[in-house]
């Protein structure tokens, strides 16, 4: 909702990407470039810190994608959600900042509603600080120099255990030479973005850096009810750092950051209906007709909605950290102390229609987290090793309100019941939820690299982890007059109200130890050709259900569901990394398989006002596939890259899964009706063994090229350039249990830019994103109630604009 452009920082690092995205770099950035990714000299290489020490990306026996700042900027990838267009194995889903999840190779966090009681399988780190909330993924990247996406388990090298991978973000650090960066972008849909950063010395031993970023854009969906464009962008970020360097062996960096969002978000559009096993009189068409309701448009790409509840995605996140790096002669000691907070103030339309069914739905929450990580790194001629310790403490408090309106009775009560015609029965019915989570974990971890010969290296790693979680959930229910609704109350009115909201209170807790380990063997087959193989045994800690659990037949909470088992993973991977043609070409290939026991899955409940989603264990899950990255730079005038991934991620065994909508909503009985047959019986649960995990495309690609020619413009020597970047993903399921109604078709997006840049750091270019105006969905949703309604989130239409950047 902010309309002013506020200056902000962002990185201008390399124009780089996945282990070998071809790119153009400024002279200042050549030190972190990679062969075949933009350096003018063939021997230049990307330096990474994936193994907590500086080395080239081609030396690391690990599947890793590296994306530099300029490439992020030029493709409009200004947050983790947009980063997925550059790294095929990374996927990101977000119906709002809280309900966000980053997955790698289809693994990480359950698809659907976020539950605070489980760990994120993909760790997000910014300058060595762990960000526990996926909400941070929706904010603008702030003064980023480079991003490393590490695929596969990383717990023996990173503070918080990461079973699926890690996103390691490095920001630009304070410098003892004065420098500055500024960037302004304008585009259609009222897009305005400004970034700025300045760095320099305050004394001989003290340097500072400050960066700002601002993004605003009109929404892409028009709400005819409010008259507003919704799902807008509205980000503001600030980051400041102080570096104290008393001598060449000691760096002490104090950093603080603050980011805020305040968009009118996040709404959906009508997509279609699909028949369920509910009686026809209780499915969407009949329910809407009974109240004289017609959706504003049945074409989702008209981008029209009529949702009538207030929308908000107010979001504040920030914190402070103190990082100490001390060269003690034989090795390097690192200490990272950090505090982070997250405040979330949402409002949603939970019935997804223009009818006042659910008139209020909000779950504001507040989080504080504290982390302390200690590491010691030593490198030698034949042995390198890292030893570390990590302590993490988190508290989340949530206060929820959900209230029904005058249209709820007609929508939710069986029309054969006279109460369906009495709006007062459910009008004003309110559930107040109070919950908290206290999460503490500690770990010892380490990894060594034993150079058996000049070519052969053995790399073992271990991790010992302790987790303790304590939660509380309490839901109180009141009718429209403010009178408590209690279990055991009798009468038709109370029965109708309890069918929507039932009181519930429980306090889950648990503690557990687990031991993880991995072993990697690598062999240099020839100069610039490295082969490696990895086995890892790791765990994701146990979880607790923080959003409520189902009730049993007597209306009592099913306390057996309040905790879920830890995941147990066996991971296998092999790969080869090669450079050839005088390092002008790079080709990396990896094959992988991850087997998971007791996979922590999201379970959905079809009833409108009951527990909408909770966690349960699927017996077995498997993710396996192949990834390939290729880049070529035959000259300083041209570069091209292609990255591809094939991922076969399935439930190997999930015999008691929630049923898809076409097998839901019916009665109970021995004879089960056909899928989508109205008025028939539904199974209590479904066997979805062998079906694909939600959100996973079998095939994903990213690709691009750039060509430049030397020109002189306005008296300045420079380069005119034409660049193209694209990505493709095949179809994927958008429901925890695959449904015929919620498959998202595959799509390809294309971005084009044309510009002029100088060696002095000036760059101006025009850009078009989604150049061919492809209509696609980011996700489809199944609203509660088993009415057959399917809503969706359309992806961005074609956007275009211009950017001016300068470095000095």
mmCIF file of N, CA, C and O in Angstrom, residues 159-239:
data_model
loop_
_atom_site.group_PDB
_atom_site.id
_atom_site.type_symbol
_atom_site.label_atom_id
_atom_site.label_comp_id
_atom_site.label_asym_id
_atom_site.label_seq_id
_atom_site.Cartn_x
_atom_site.Cartn_y
_atom_site.Cartn_z
ATOM 1 N N UNK A 159 24.454 -25.261 11.227
ATOM 2 C CA UNK A 159 23.977 -25.246 12.596
ATOM 3 C C UNK A 159 22.667 -25.979 12.784
ATOM 4 O O UNK A 159 22.571 -26.917 13.561
ATOM 5 N N UNK A 160 21.618 -25.568 12.069
ATOM 6 C CA UNK A 160 20.319 -26.252 12.172
ATOM 7 C C UNK A 160 20.307 -27.397 11.177
ATOM 8 O O UNK A 160 20.792 -27.267 10.044
ATOM 9 N N UNK A 161 19.763 -28.505 11.585
ATOM 10 C CA UNK A 161 19.733 -29.656 10.700
ATOM 11 C C UNK A 161 18.894 -29.357 9.464
ATOM 12 O O UNK A 161 17.792 -28.824 9.569
ATOM 13 N N UNK A 162 19.418 -29.679 8.290
ATOM 14 C CA UNK A 162 18.715 -29.432 7.036
ATOM 15 C C UNK A 162 18.732 -30.729 6.236
ATOM 16 O O UNK A 162 19.753 -31.101 5.675
ATOM 17 N N UNK A 163 17.594 -31.411 6.192
ATOM 18 C CA UNK A 163 17.543 -32.732 5.586
ATOM 19 C C UNK A 163 17.389 -32.696 4.073
ATOM 20 O O UNK A 163 17.704 -33.670 3.399
ATOM 21 N N UNK A 164 16.868 -31.605 3.519
ATOM 22 C CA UNK A 164 16.638 -31.536 2.074
ATOM 23 C C UNK A 164 17.639 -30.633 1.363
ATOM 24 O O UNK A 164 17.845 -30.770 0.163
ATOM 25 N N UNK A 165 18.244 -29.707 2.085
ATOM 26 C CA UNK A 165 19.189 -28.798 1.460
ATOM 27 C C UNK A 165 19.254 -27.486 2.208
ATOM 28 O O UNK A 165 18.643 -27.321 3.271
ATOM 29 N N UNK A 166 19.992 -26.548 1.648
ATOM 30 C CA UNK A 166 20.171 -25.252 2.294
ATOM 31 C C UNK A 166 20.277 -24.165 1.235
ATOM 32 O O UNK A 166 20.797 -24.388 0.135
ATOM 33 N N UNK A 167 19.752 -22.994 1.581
ATOM 34 C CA UNK A 167 19.905 -21.791 0.760
ATOM 35 C C UNK A 167 20.821 -20.862 1.544
ATOM 36 O O UNK A 167 20.434 -20.325 2.586
ATOM 37 N N UNK A 168 22.035 -20.723 1.073
ATOM 38 C CA UNK A 168 23.078 -19.982 1.777
ATOM 39 C C UNK A 168 23.258 -18.628 1.092
ATOM 40 O O UNK A 168 23.788 -18.544 -0.012
ATOM 41 N N UNK A 169 22.794 -17.566 1.748
ATOM 42 C CA UNK A 169 22.803 -16.225 1.163
ATOM 43 C C UNK A 169 23.926 -15.411 1.791
ATOM 44 O O UNK A 169 24.008 -15.306 3.020
ATOM 45 N N UNK A 170 24.782 -14.878 0.951
ATOM 46 C CA UNK A 170 25.879 -14.027 1.420
ATOM 47 C C UNK A 170 25.626 -12.600 0.973
ATOM 48 O O UNK A 170 25.435 -12.331 -0.216
ATOM 49 N N UNK A 171 25.594 -11.668 1.911
ATOM 50 C CA UNK A 171 25.400 -10.262 1.562
ATOM 51 C C UNK A 171 26.752 -9.593 1.363
ATOM 52 O O UNK A 171 27.794 -10.106 1.768
ATOM 53 N N UNK A 172 26.738 -8.429 0.759
ATOM 54 C CA UNK A 172 27.967 -7.654 0.601
ATOM 55 C C UNK A 172 28.399 -7.119 1.962
ATOM 56 O O UNK A 172 27.567 -6.662 2.746
ATOM 57 N N UNK A 173 29.680 -7.191 2.209
ATOM 58 C CA UNK A 173 30.224 -6.831 3.509
ATOM 59 C C UNK A 173 30.792 -5.408 3.498
ATOM 60 O O UNK A 173 31.102 -4.848 2.437
ATOM 61 N N UNK A 174 30.944 -4.795 4.684
ATOM 62 C CA UNK A 174 31.575 -3.464 4.742
ATOM 63 C C UNK A 174 32.975 -3.494 4.147
ATOM 64 O O UNK A 174 33.688 -4.498 4.241
ATOM 65 N N UNK A 175 33.366 -2.382 3.531
ATOM 66 C CA UNK A 175 34.664 -2.272 2.881
ATOM 67 C C UNK A 175 35.428 -1.076 3.426
ATOM 68 O O UNK A 175 34.828 -0.106 3.913
ATOM 69 N N UNK A 176 36.750 -1.153 3.351
ATOM 70 C CA UNK A 176 37.595 -0.042 3.783
ATOM 71 C C UNK A 176 37.927 0.894 2.631
ATOM 72 O O UNK A 176 38.702 1.842 2.793
ATOM 73 N N UNK A 177 37.361 0.620 1.462
ATOM 74 C CA UNK A 177 37.377 1.550 0.339
ATOM 75 C C UNK A 177 35.944 2.013 0.119
ATOM 76 O O UNK A 177 35.007 1.219 0.149
ATOM 77 N N UNK A 178 35.756 3.309 -0.117
ATOM 78 C CA UNK A 178 34.408 3.833 -0.303
ATOM 79 C C UNK A 178 33.815 3.284 -1.592
ATOM 80 O O UNK A 178 34.464 3.257 -2.647
ATOM 81 N N UNK A 179 32.574 2.844 -1.528
ATOM 82 C CA UNK A 179 31.859 2.386 -2.713
ATOM 83 C C UNK A 179 30.366 2.578 -2.502
ATOM 84 O O UNK A 179 29.885 2.685 -1.376
ATOM 85 N N UNK A 180 29.653 2.645 -3.616
ATOM 86 C CA UNK A 180 28.209 2.795 -3.547
ATOM 87 C C UNK A 180 27.532 2.134 -4.722
ATOM 88 O O UNK A 180 28.150 1.909 -5.774
ATOM 89 N N UNK A 181 26.257 1.830 -4.549
ATOM 90 C CA UNK A 181 25.445 1.215 -5.593
ATOM 91 C C UNK A 181 24.046 1.804 -5.514
ATOM 92 O O UNK A 181 23.536 2.042 -4.411
ATOM 93 N N UNK A 182 23.455 2.034 -6.658
ATOM 94 C CA UNK A 182 22.084 2.550 -6.677
ATOM 95 C C UNK A 182 21.370 1.981 -7.890
ATOM 96 O O UNK A 182 21.985 1.746 -8.940
ATOM 97 N N UNK A 183 20.081 1.772 -7.731
ATOM 98 C CA UNK A 183 19.286 1.180 -8.801
ATOM 99 C C UNK A 183 17.849 1.651 -8.682
ATOM 100 O O UNK A 183 17.293 1.696 -7.580
ATOM 101 N N UNK A 184 17.251 2.012 -9.800
ATOM 102 C CA UNK A 184 15.845 2.405 -9.843
ATOM 103 C C UNK A 184 15.183 1.674 -11.009
ATOM 104 O O UNK A 184 15.732 1.632 -12.114
ATOM 105 N N UNK A 185 14.007 1.109 -10.738
ATOM 106 C CA UNK A 185 13.249 0.395 -11.757
ATOM 107 C C UNK A 185 11.810 0.874 -11.747
ATOM 108 O O UNK A 185 11.220 1.073 -10.675
ATOM 109 N N UNK A 186 11.245 1.076 -12.939
ATOM 110 C CA UNK A 186 9.824 1.366 -13.069
ATOM 111 C C UNK A 186 9.259 0.426 -14.126
ATOM 112 O O UNK A 186 9.960 -0.003 -15.037
ATOM 113 N N UNK A 187 7.965 0.085 -13.979
ATOM 114 C CA UNK A 187 7.350 -0.813 -14.933
ATOM 115 C C UNK A 187 5.840 -0.682 -14.931
ATOM 116 O O UNK A 187 5.272 0.158 -14.216
ATOM 117 N N UNK A 188 5.194 -1.506 -15.726
ATOM 118 C CA UNK A 188 3.742 -1.482 -15.756
ATOM 119 C C UNK A 188 3.192 -2.025 -14.442
ATOM 120 O O UNK A 188 3.936 -2.478 -13.569
ATOM 121 N N UNK A 189 1.891 -1.970 -14.281
ATOM 122 C CA UNK A 189 1.216 -2.310 -13.018
ATOM 123 C C UNK A 189 1.705 -1.431 -11.869
ATOM 124 O O UNK A 189 1.642 -1.821 -10.699
ATOM 125 N N UNK A 190 2.203 -0.258 -12.211
ATOM 126 C CA UNK A 190 2.676 0.652 -11.187
ATOM 127 C C UNK A 190 3.915 0.160 -10.458
ATOM 128 O O UNK A 190 4.169 0.566 -9.311
ATOM 129 N N UNK A 191 4.700 -0.705 -11.095
ATOM 130 C CA UNK A 191 5.875 -1.282 -10.440
ATOM 131 C C UNK A 191 6.929 -0.217 -10.217
ATOM 132 O O UNK A 191 7.333 0.488 -11.143
ATOM 133 N N UNK A 192 7.391 -0.121 -8.987
ATOM 134 C CA UNK A 192 8.482 0.790 -8.627
ATOM 135 C C UNK A 192 9.400 0.065 -7.663
ATOM 136 O O UNK A 192 8.942 -0.516 -6.666
ATOM 137 N N UNK A 193 10.669 0.098 -7.966
ATOM 138 C CA UNK A 193 11.647 -0.546 -7.093
ATOM 139 C C UNK A 193 12.893 0.328 -7.046
ATOM 140 O O UNK A 193 13.356 0.825 -8.077
ATOM 141 N N UNK A 194 13.402 0.514 -5.842
ATOM 142 C CA UNK A 194 14.613 1.299 -5.658
ATOM 143 C C UNK A 194 15.528 0.572 -4.696
ATOM 144 O O UNK A 194 15.080 0.010 -3.694
ATOM 145 N N UNK A 195 16.809 0.591 -4.988
ATOM 146 C CA UNK A 195 17.807 -0.064 -4.152
ATOM 147 C C UNK A 195 19.023 0.834 -4.069
ATOM 148 O O UNK A 195 19.397 1.467 -5.054
ATOM 149 N N UNK A 196 19.632 0.873 -2.912
ATOM 150 C CA UNK A 196 20.839 1.672 -2.752
ATOM 151 C C UNK A 196 21.685 1.080 -1.647
ATOM 152 O O UNK A 196 21.167 0.486 -0.690
ATOM 153 N N UNK A 197 22.983 1.239 -1.777
ATOM 154 C CA UNK A 197 23.909 0.778 -0.750
ATOM 155 C C UNK A 197 25.142 1.674 -0.780
ATOM 156 O O UNK A 197 25.562 2.140 -1.843
ATOM 157 N N UNK A 198 25.698 1.913 0.389
ATOM 158 C CA UNK A 198 26.928 2.684 0.490
ATOM 159 C C UNK A 198 27.794 2.030 1.548
ATOM 160 O O UNK A 198 27.300 1.523 2.565
ATOM 161 N N UNK A 199 29.106 1.997 1.303
ATOM 162 C CA UNK A 199 30.040 1.338 2.212
ATOM 163 C C UNK A 199 31.350 2.117 2.226
ATOM 164 O O UNK A 199 31.746 2.706 1.211
ATOM 165 N N UNK A 200 31.992 2.108 3.392
ATOM 166 C CA UNK A 200 33.262 2.804 3.471
ATOM 167 C C UNK A 200 33.815 2.821 4.883
ATOM 168 O O UNK A 200 33.175 2.344 5.838
ATOM 169 N N UNK A 201 35.027 3.381 5.052
ATOM 170 C CA UNK A 201 35.672 3.374 6.369
ATOM 171 C C UNK A 201 35.155 4.486 7.271
ATOM 172 O O UNK A 201 34.830 5.578 6.818
ATOM 173 N N UNK A 202 35.071 4.188 8.557
ATOM 174 C CA UNK A 202 34.824 5.198 9.581
ATOM 175 C C UNK A 202 36.120 5.547 10.306
ATOM 176 O O UNK A 202 36.229 6.624 10.907
ATOM 177 N N UNK A 203 37.071 4.625 10.272
ATOM 178 C CA UNK A 203 38.405 4.828 10.829
ATOM 179 C C UNK A 203 39.316 3.778 10.210
ATOM 180 O O UNK A 203 38.885 3.017 9.327
ATOM 181 N N UNK A 204 40.535 3.686 10.684
ATOM 182 C CA UNK A 204 41.454 2.694 10.137
ATOM 183 C C UNK A 204 41.027 1.279 10.485
ATOM 184 O O UNK A 204 41.418 0.325 9.806
ATOM 185 N N UNK A 205 40.218 1.116 11.531
ATOM 186 C CA UNK A 205 39.831 -0.218 11.982
ATOM 187 C C UNK A 205 38.328 -0.464 11.917
ATOM 188 O O UNK A 205 37.882 -1.558 12.236
ATOM 189 N N UNK A 206 37.554 0.525 11.525
ATOM 190 C CA UNK A 206 36.100 0.397 11.544
ATOM 191 C C UNK A 206 35.524 0.788 10.186
ATOM 192 O O UNK A 206 35.838 1.864 9.656
ATOM 193 N N UNK A 207 34.700 -0.096 9.631
ATOM 194 C CA UNK A 207 34.020 0.168 8.354
ATOM 195 C C UNK A 207 32.536 -0.086 8.523
ATOM 196 O O UNK A 207 32.105 -0.874 9.382
ATOM 197 N N UNK A 208 31.740 0.588 7.706
ATOM 198 C CA UNK A 208 30.289 0.468 7.813
ATOM 199 C C UNK A 208 29.684 0.272 6.429
ATOM 200 O O UNK A 208 30.247 0.698 5.415
ATOM 201 N N UNK A 209 28.524 -0.365 6.424
ATOM 202 C CA UNK A 209 27.761 -0.531 5.189
ATOM 203 C C UNK A 209 26.284 -0.424 5.530
ATOM 204 O O UNK A 209 25.814 -0.990 6.524
ATOM 205 N N UNK A 210 25.538 0.304 4.717
ATOM 206 C CA UNK A 210 24.097 0.426 4.918
ATOM 207 C C UNK A 210 23.411 0.236 3.573
ATOM 208 O O UNK A 210 23.913 0.670 2.534
ATOM 209 N N UNK A 211 22.296 -0.470 3.592
ATOM 210 C CA UNK A 211 21.592 -0.774 2.360
ATOM 211 C C UNK A 211 20.085 -0.643 2.592
ATOM 212 O O UNK A 211 19.581 -0.945 3.675
ATOM 213 N N UNK A 212 19.400 -0.177 1.560
ATOM 214 C CA UNK A 212 17.950 -0.004 1.605
ATOM 215 C C UNK A 212 17.330 -0.603 0.357
ATOM 216 O O UNK A 212 17.953 -0.630 -0.709
ATOM 217 N N UNK A 213 16.094 -1.068 0.492
ATOM 218 C CA UNK A 213 15.381 -1.605 -0.655
ATOM 219 C C UNK A 213 13.895 -1.311 -0.516
ATOM 220 O O UNK A 213 13.348 -1.373 0.592
ATOM 221 N N UNK A 214 13.254 -1.006 -1.622
ATOM 222 C CA UNK A 214 11.816 -0.764 -1.622
ATOM 223 C C UNK A 214 11.211 -1.303 -2.908
ATOM 224 O O UNK A 214 11.749 -1.090 -3.994
ATOM 225 N N UNK A 215 10.100 -2.001 -2.774
ATOM 226 C CA UNK A 215 9.377 -2.527 -3.927
ATOM 227 C C UNK A 215 7.890 -2.287 -3.726
ATOM 228 O O UNK A 215 7.349 -2.581 -2.653
ATOM 229 N N UNK A 216 7.226 -1.768 -4.734
ATOM 230 C CA UNK A 216 5.770 -1.654 -4.694
ATOM 231 C C UNK A 216 5.218 -1.931 -6.087
ATOM 232 O O UNK A 216 5.852 -1.625 -7.099
ATOM 233 N N UNK A 217 4.047 -2.551 -6.116
ATOM 234 C CA UNK A 217 3.390 -2.837 -7.389
ATOM 235 C C UNK A 217 1.914 -3.063 -7.149
ATOM 236 O O UNK A 217 1.524 -3.655 -6.142
ATOM 237 N N UNK A 218 1.114 -2.568 -8.068
ATOM 238 C CA UNK A 218 -0.326 -2.792 -8.000
ATOM 239 C C UNK A 218 -0.621 -4.286 -8.043
ATOM 240 O O UNK A 218 0.120 -5.083 -8.629
ATOM 241 N N UNK A 219 -1.721 -4.696 -7.430
ATOM 242 C CA UNK A 219 -2.099 -6.095 -7.443
ATOM 243 C C UNK A 219 -2.471 -6.579 -8.832
ATOM 244 O O UNK A 219 -2.725 -5.798 -9.759
ATOM 245 N N UNK A 220 -2.520 -7.896 -8.980
ATOM 246 C CA UNK A 220 -2.826 -8.503 -10.280
ATOM 247 C C UNK A 220 -4.249 -9.047 -10.360
ATOM 248 O O UNK A 220 -4.653 -9.563 -11.397
ATOM 249 N N UNK A 221 -5.017 -8.959 -9.266
ATOM 250 C CA UNK A 221 -6.413 -9.412 -9.247
ATOM 251 C C UNK A 221 -7.290 -8.250 -8.796
ATOM 252 O O UNK A 221 -6.978 -7.585 -7.803
ATOM 253 N N UNK A 222 -8.386 -8.010 -9.521
ATOM 254 C CA UNK A 222 -9.295 -6.926 -9.149
ATOM 255 C C UNK A 222 -10.467 -7.490 -8.361
ATOM 256 O O UNK A 222 -11.165 -8.402 -8.807
ATOM 257 N N UNK A 223 -10.674 -6.928 -7.177
ATOM 258 C CA UNK A 223 -11.786 -7.341 -6.312
ATOM 259 C C UNK A 223 -12.958 -6.404 -6.542
ATOM 260 O O UNK A 223 -12.933 -5.233 -6.162
ATOM 261 N N UNK A 224 -14.013 -6.922 -7.177
ATOM 262 C CA UNK A 224 -15.168 -6.084 -7.510
ATOM 263 C C UNK A 224 -15.944 -5.694 -6.255
ATOM 264 O O UNK A 224 -16.701 -4.722 -6.273
ATOM 265 N N UNK A 225 -15.762 -6.428 -5.162
ATOM 266 C CA UNK A 225 -16.464 -6.105 -3.924
ATOM 267 C C UNK A 225 -15.864 -4.869 -3.256
ATOM 268 O O UNK A 225 -16.582 -3.946 -2.856
ATOM 269 N N UNK A 226 -14.547 -4.837 -3.161
ATOM 270 C CA UNK A 226 -13.888 -3.704 -2.499
ATOM 271 C C UNK A 226 -13.504 -2.602 -3.474
ATOM 272 O O UNK A 226 -13.237 -1.463 -3.062
ATOM 273 N N UNK A 227 -13.444 -2.945 -4.775
ATOM 274 C CA UNK A 227 -12.982 -1.974 -5.758
ATOM 275 C C UNK A 227 -11.479 -1.797 -5.761
ATOM 276 O O UNK A 227 -10.972 -0.834 -6.349
ATOM 277 N N UNK A 228 -10.748 -2.734 -5.137
ATOM 278 C CA UNK A 228 -9.294 -2.635 -5.042
ATOM 279 C C UNK A 228 -8.615 -3.734 -5.844
ATOM 280 O O UNK A 228 -9.148 -4.835 -6.015
ATOM 281 N N UNK A 229 -7.407 -3.406 -6.315
ATOM 282 C CA UNK A 229 -6.522 -4.428 -6.861
ATOM 283 C C UNK A 229 -5.821 -5.100 -5.683
ATOM 284 O O UNK A 229 -5.217 -4.429 -4.850
ATOM 285 N N UNK A 230 -5.888 -6.419 -5.618
ATOM 286 C CA UNK A 230 -5.316 -7.141 -4.479
ATOM 287 C C UNK A 230 -4.120 -7.991 -4.923
ATOM 288 O O UNK A 230 -3.847 -8.126 -6.113
ATOM 289 N N UNK A 231 -3.454 -8.554 -3.938
ATOM 290 C CA UNK A 231 -2.221 -9.315 -4.140
ATOM 291 C C UNK A 231 -1.117 -8.417 -4.679
ATOM 292 O O UNK A 231 -0.379 -8.778 -5.594
ATOM 293 N N UNK A 232 -1.022 -7.258 -4.090
ATOM 294 C CA UNK A 232 0.000 -6.293 -4.489
ATOM 295 C C UNK A 232 1.339 -6.638 -3.853
ATOM 296 O O UNK A 232 1.448 -7.532 -3.015
ATOM 297 N N UNK A 233 2.373 -5.914 -4.249
ATOM 298 C CA UNK A 233 3.694 -6.006 -3.628
ATOM 299 C C UNK A 233 3.962 -4.721 -2.874
ATOM 300 O O UNK A 233 3.696 -3.633 -3.380
ATOM 301 N N UNK A 234 4.508 -4.873 -1.677
ATOM 302 C CA UNK A 234 4.762 -3.708 -0.848
ATOM 303 C C UNK A 234 5.842 -4.072 0.175
ATOM 304 O O UNK A 234 5.540 -4.479 1.289
ATOM 305 N N UNK A 235 7.085 -3.975 -0.228
ATOM 306 C CA UNK A 235 8.216 -4.377 0.607
ATOM 307 C C UNK A 235 9.119 -3.194 0.904
ATOM 308 O O UNK A 235 9.394 -2.364 0.027
ATOM 309 N N UNK A 236 9.599 -3.144 2.126
ATOM 310 C CA UNK A 236 10.584 -2.146 2.525
ATOM 311 C C UNK A 236 11.621 -2.832 3.387
ATOM 312 O O UNK A 236 11.267 -3.551 4.339
ATOM 313 N N UNK A 237 12.908 -2.656 3.065
ATOM 314 C CA UNK A 237 13.962 -3.332 3.808
ATOM 315 C C UNK A 237 15.137 -2.425 4.103
ATOM 316 O O UNK A 237 15.469 -1.524 3.332
ATOM 317 N N UNK A 238 15.789 -2.691 5.237
ATOM 318 C CA UNK A 238 16.960 -1.932 5.673
ATOM 319 C C UNK A 238 17.952 -2.905 6.294
ATOM 320 O O UNK A 238 17.571 -3.787 7.071
ATOM 321 N N UNK A 239 19.211 -2.747 5.958
ATOM 322 C CA UNK A 239 20.269 -3.564 6.551
ATOM 323 C C UNK A 239 21.480 -2.684 6.815
ATOM 324 O O UNK A 239 21.899 -1.914 5.941
#
